[in-house]
mmCIF file of C-alpha atoms in Angstrom:
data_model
loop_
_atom_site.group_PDB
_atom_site.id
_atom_site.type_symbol
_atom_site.label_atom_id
_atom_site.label_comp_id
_atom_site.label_asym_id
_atom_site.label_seq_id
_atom_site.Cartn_x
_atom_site.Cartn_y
_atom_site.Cartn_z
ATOM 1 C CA UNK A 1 32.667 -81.054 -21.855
ATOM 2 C CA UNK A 2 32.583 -79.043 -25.117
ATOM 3 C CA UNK A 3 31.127 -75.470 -23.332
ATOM 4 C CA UNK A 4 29.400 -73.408 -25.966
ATOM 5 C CA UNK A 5 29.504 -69.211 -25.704
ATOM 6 C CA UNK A 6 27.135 -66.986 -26.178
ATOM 7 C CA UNK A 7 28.101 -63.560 -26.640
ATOM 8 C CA UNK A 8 25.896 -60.673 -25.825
ATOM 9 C CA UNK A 9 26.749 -57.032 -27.135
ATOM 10 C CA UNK A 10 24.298 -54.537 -25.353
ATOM 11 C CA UNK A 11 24.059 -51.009 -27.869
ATOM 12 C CA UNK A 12 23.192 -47.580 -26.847
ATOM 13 C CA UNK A 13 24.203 -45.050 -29.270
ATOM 14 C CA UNK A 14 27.918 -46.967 -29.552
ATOM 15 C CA UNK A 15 27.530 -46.805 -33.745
ATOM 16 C CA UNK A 16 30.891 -45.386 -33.932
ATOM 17 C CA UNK A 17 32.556 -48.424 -32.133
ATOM 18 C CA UNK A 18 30.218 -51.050 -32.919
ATOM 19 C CA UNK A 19 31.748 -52.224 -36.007
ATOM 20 C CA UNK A 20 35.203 -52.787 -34.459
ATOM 21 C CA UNK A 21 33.168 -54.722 -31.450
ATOM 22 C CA UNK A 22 31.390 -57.518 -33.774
ATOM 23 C CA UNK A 23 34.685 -58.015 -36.240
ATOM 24 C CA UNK A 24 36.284 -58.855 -33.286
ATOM 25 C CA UNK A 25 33.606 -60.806 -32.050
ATOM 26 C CA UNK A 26 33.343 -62.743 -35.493
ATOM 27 C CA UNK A 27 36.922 -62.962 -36.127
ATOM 28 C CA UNK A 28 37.817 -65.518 -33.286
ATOM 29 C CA UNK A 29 39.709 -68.897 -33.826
ATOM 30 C CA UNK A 30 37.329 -70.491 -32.161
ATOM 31 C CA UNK A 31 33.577 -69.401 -33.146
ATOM 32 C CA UNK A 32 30.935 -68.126 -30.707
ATOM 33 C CA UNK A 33 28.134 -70.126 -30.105
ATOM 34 C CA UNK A 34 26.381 -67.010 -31.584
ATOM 35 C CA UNK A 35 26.149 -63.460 -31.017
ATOM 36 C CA UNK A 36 23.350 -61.348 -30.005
ATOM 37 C CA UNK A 37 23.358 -57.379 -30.056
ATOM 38 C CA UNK A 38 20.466 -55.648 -28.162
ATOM 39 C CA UNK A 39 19.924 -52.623 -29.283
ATOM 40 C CA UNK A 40 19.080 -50.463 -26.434
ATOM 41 C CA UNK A 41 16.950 -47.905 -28.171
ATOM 42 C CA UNK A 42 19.750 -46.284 -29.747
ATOM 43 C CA UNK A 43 19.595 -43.377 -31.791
ATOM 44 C CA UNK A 44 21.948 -43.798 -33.957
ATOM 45 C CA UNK A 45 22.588 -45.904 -36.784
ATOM 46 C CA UNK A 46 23.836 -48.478 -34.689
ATOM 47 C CA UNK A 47 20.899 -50.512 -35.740
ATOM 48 C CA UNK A 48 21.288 -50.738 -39.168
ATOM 49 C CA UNK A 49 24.711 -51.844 -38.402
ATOM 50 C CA UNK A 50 24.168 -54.373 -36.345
ATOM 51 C CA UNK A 51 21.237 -55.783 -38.415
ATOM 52 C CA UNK A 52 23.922 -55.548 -41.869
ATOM 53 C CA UNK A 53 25.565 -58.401 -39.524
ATOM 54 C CA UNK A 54 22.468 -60.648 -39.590
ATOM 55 C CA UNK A 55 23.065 -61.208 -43.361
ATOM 56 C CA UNK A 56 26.906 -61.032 -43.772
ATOM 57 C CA UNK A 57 28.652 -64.663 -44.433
ATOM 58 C CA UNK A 58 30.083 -65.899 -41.286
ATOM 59 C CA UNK A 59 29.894 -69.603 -41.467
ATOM 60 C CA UNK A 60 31.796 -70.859 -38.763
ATOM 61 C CA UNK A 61 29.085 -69.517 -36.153
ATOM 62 C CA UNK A 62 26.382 -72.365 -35.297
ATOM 63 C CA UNK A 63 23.661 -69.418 -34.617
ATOM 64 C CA UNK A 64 23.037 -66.929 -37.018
ATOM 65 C CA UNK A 65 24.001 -63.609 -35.366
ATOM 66 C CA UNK A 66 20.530 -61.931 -33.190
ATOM 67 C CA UNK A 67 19.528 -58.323 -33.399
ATOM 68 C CA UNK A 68 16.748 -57.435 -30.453
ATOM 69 C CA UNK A 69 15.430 -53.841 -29.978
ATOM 70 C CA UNK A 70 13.916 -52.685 -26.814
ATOM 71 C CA UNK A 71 12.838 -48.849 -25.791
ATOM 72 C CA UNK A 72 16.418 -47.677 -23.795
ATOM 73 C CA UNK A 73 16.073 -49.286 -20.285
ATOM 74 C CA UNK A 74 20.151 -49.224 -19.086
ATOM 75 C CA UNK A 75 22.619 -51.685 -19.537
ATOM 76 C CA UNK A 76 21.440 -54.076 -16.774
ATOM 77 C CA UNK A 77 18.017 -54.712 -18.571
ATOM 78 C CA UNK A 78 19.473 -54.746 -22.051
ATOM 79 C CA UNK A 79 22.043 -57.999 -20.510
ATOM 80 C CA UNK A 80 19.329 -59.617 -19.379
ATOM 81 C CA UNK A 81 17.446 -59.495 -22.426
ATOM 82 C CA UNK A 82 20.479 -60.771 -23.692
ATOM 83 C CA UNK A 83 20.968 -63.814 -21.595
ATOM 84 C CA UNK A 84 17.074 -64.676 -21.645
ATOM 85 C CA UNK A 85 17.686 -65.031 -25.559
ATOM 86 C CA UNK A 86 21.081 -66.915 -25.678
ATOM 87 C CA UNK A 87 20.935 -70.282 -26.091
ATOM 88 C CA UNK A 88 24.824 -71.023 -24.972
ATOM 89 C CA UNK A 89 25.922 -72.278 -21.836
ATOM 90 C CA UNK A 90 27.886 -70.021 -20.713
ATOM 91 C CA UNK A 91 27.438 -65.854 -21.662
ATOM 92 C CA UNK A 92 29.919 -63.371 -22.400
ATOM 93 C CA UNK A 93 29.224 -60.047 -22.177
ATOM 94 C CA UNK A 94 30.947 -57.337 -24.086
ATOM 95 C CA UNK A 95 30.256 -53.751 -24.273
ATOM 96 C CA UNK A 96 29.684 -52.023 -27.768
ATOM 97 C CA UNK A 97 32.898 -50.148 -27.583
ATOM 98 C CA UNK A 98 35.456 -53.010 -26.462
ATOM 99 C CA UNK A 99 36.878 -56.010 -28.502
ATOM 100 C CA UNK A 100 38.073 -59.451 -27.868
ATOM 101 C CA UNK A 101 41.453 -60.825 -28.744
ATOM 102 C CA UNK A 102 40.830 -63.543 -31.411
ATOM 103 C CA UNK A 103 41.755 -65.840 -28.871
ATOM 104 C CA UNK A 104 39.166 -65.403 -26.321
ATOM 105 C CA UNK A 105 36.381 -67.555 -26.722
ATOM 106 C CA UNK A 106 38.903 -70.765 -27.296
ATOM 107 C CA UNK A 107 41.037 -69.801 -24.169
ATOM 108 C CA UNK A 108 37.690 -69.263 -22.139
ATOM 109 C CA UNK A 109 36.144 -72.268 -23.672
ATOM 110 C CA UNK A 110 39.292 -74.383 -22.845
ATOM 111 C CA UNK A 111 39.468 -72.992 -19.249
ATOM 112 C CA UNK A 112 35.689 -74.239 -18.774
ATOM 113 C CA UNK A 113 36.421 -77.714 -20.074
ATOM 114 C CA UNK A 114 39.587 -77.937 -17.642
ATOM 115 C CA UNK A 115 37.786 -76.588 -14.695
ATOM 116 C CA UNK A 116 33.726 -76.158 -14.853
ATOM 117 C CA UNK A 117 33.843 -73.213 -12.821
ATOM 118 C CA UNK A 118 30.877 -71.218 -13.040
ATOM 119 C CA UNK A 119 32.512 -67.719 -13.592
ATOM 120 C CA UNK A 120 35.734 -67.600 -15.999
ATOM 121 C CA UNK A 121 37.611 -64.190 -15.636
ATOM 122 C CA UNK A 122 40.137 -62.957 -17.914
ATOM 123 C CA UNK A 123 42.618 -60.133 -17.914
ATOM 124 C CA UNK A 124 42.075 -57.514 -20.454
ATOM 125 C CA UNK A 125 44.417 -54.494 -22.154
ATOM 126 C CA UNK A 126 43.527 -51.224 -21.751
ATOM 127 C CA UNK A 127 43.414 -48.755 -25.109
ATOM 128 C CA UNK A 128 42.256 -45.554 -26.018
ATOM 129 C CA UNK A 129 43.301 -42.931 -22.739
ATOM 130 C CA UNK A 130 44.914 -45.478 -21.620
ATOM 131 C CA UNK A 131 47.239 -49.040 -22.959
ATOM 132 C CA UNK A 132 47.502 -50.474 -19.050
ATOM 133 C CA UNK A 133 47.503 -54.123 -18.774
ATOM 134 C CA UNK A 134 45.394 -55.078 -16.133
ATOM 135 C CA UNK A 135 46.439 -59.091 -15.344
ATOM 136 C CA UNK A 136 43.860 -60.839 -12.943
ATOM 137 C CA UNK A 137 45.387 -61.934 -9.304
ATOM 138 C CA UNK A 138 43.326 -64.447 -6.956
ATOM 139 C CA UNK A 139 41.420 -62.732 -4.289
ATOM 140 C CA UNK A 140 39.314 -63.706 -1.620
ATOM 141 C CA UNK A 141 35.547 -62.559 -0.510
ATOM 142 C CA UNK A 142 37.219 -59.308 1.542
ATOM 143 C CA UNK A 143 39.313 -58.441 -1.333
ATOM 144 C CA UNK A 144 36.124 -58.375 -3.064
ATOM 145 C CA UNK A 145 34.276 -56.192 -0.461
ATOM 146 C CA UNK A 146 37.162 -54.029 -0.641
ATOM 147 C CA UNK A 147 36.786 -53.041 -4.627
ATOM 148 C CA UNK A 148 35.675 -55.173 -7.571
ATOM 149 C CA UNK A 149 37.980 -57.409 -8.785
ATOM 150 C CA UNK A 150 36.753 -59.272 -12.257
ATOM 151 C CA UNK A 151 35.930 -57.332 -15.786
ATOM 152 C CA UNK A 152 32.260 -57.515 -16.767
ATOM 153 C CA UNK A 153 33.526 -59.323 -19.575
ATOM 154 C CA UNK A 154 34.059 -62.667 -17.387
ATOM 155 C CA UNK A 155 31.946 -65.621 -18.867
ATOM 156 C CA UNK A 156 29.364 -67.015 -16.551
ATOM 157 C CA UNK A 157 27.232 -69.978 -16.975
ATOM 158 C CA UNK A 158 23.968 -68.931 -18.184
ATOM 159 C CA UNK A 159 21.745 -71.224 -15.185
ATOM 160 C CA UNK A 160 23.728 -69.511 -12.354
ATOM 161 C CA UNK A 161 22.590 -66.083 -14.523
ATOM 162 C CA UNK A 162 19.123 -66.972 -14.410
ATOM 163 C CA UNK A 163 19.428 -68.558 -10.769
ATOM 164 C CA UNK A 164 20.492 -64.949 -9.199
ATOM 165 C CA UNK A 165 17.522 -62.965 -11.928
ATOM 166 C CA UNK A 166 20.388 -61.579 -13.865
ATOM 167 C CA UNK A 167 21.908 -57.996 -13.587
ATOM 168 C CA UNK A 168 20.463 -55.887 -10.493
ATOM 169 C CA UNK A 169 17.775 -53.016 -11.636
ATOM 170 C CA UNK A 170 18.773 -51.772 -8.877
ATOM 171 C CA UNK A 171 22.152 -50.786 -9.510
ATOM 172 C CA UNK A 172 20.870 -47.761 -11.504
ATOM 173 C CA UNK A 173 24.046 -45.578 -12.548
ATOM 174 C CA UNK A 174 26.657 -48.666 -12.607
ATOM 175 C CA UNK A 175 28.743 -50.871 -11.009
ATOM 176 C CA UNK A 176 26.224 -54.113 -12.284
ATOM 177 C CA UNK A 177 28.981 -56.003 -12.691
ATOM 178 C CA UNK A 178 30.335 -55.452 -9.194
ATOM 179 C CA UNK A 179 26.991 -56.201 -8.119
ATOM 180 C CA UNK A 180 26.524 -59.672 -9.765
ATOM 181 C CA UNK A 181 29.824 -60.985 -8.431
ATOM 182 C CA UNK A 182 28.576 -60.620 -4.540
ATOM 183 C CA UNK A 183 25.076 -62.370 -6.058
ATOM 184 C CA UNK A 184 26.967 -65.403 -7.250
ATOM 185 C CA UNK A 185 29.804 -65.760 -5.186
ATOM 186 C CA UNK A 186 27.603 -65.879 -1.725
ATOM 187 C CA UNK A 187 25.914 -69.057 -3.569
ATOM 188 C CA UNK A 188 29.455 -70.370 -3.452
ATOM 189 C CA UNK A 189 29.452 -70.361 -7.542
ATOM 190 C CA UNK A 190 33.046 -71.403 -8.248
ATOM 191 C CA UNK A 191 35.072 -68.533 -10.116
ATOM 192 C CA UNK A 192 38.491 -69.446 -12.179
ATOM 193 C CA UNK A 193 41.121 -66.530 -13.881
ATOM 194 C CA UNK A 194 43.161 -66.135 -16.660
ATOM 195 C CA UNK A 195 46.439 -64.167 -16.726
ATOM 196 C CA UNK A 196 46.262 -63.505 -20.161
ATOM 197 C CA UNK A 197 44.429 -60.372 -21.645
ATOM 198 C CA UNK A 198 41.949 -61.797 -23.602
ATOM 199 C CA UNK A 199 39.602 -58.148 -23.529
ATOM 200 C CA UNK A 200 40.275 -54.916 -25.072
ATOM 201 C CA UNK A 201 39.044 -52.321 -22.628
ATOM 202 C CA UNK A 202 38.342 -48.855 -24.487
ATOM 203 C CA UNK A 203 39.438 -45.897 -22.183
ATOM 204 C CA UNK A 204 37.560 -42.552 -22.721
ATOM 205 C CA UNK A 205 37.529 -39.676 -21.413
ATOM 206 C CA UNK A 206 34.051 -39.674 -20.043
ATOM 207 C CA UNK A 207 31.997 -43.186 -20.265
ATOM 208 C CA UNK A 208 29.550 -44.948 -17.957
ATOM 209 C CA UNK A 209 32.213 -46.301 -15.687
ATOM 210 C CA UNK A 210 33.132 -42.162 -15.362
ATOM 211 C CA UNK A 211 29.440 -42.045 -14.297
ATOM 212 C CA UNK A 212 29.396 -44.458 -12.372
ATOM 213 C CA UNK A 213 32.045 -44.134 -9.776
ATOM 214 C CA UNK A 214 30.764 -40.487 -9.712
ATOM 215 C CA UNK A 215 27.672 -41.787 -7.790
ATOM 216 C CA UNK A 216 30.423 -44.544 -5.835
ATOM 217 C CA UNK A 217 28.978 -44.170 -2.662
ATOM 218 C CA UNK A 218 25.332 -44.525 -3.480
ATOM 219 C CA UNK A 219 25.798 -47.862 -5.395
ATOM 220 C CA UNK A 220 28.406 -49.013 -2.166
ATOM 221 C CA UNK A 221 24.822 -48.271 0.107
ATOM 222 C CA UNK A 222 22.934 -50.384 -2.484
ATOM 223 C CA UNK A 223 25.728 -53.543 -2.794
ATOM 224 C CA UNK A 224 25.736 -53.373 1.328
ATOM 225 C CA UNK A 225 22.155 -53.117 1.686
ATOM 226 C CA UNK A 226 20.987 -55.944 -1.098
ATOM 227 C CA UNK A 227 23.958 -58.473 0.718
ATOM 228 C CA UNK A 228 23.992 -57.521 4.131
ATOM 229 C CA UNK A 229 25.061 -60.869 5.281
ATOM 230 C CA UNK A 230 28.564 -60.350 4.411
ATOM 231 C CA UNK A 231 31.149 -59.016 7.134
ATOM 232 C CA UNK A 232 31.556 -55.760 5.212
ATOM 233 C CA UNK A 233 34.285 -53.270 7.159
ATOM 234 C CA UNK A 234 32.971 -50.929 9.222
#
């Protein structure tokens, strides 16, 4: 099995980090599959960067790089538009303002051909506010219910994606990622993790994760409500 990557780089206003973001995306040992930045109606002149990538040399990538614009619709809409275009396998998300570790794609890739499991999560390295090192430990279905437990960065094939309709509309000021994981794991889709940072996770001061868990306890009421199946704890 010889998985091929697609990785997906949604924009919004992120011209300061974007840059950084695609070198590291282009710079791997192993080449993405391609890589396609949706530009989320940025403002910017994140754009015109992203577009100076269609037409640099990079000829170890079997796709040409992909620029789409949309009118700003939020980070679950711009992923989707994302995975609807990719023509991998398997996606990879990664956020404007993080980077891979050149190693990424081949360790993912390799972990895929050893295991076909449908999600593949690797640790990551904090940077910016922060230089944690956040390794990835098995967990079970509680665990999960308990807090998230995966990156967003985690690779997942591209059919279970479109099988669960992508990233939640719902899940309007964060936490999609947290989200997705209950959507595929109560299918049973088989999850696998590496203990080796592969992600560079930009801390700032204020971001959308600082947004998000500022609004924790609405998007808790959504997760419960959209998957109320599961034995959450009273």
């Amino acid at each position: 099995m010889n998985p091929s990557v697609s990785i997906i780089v949604p924009c919004f206003n992120q011209a300061e980090y974007l840059e950084d973001c695609l070198e590291s995306a282009y710079n791997q040992t192993k080449p993405a599959h391609e890589i396609i930045v949706i530009n989320d109606g940025s403002t910017d002149n994140s754009l015109e960067i992203a577009e100076r990538y269609m037409f640099k040399e990079f000829p170890l990538i079997e796709s040409p790089v992909k620029v789409i614009s949309q009118t700003n619709k939020g980070l679950p809409s711009a992923r989707n538009t994302g995975i609807m275009a990719a023509t991998g396998t398997y996606i990879l998300p990664l956020d404007a303002d993080d980077m891979l570790m050149e190693t990424a794609i081949e360790k993912i890739a390799f972990t895929i051909s050893q295991t076909n499991a449908d999600i593949v999560a690797p640790s990551f390295k904090e940077f910016g506010k922060s230089d944690r090192t956040v390794i990835v430990q098995p967990f079970t279905m509680n665990d999960m219910m308990q807090n998230n437990r995966m990156g967003y960065f985690s690779a997942v094939r591209r059919s279970a994606l479109v099988e669960v309709g992508g990233y939640s509309p719902r899940m309007i000021y964060g936490w999609e990622d947290y989200h997705l994981w209950f959507d595929l794991l109560a299918r049973n889709k088989t999850c696998v993790l590496i203990q080796e940072p592969l992600v560079r996770y930009r801390v700032k001061e204020k971001s959308m994760i600082t947004d998000a868990n500022a609004h924790a306890s609405e998007l808790t009421k959504q997760i419960k409500k959209d998957f109320p199946n599961l034995p959450w704890p009273k």
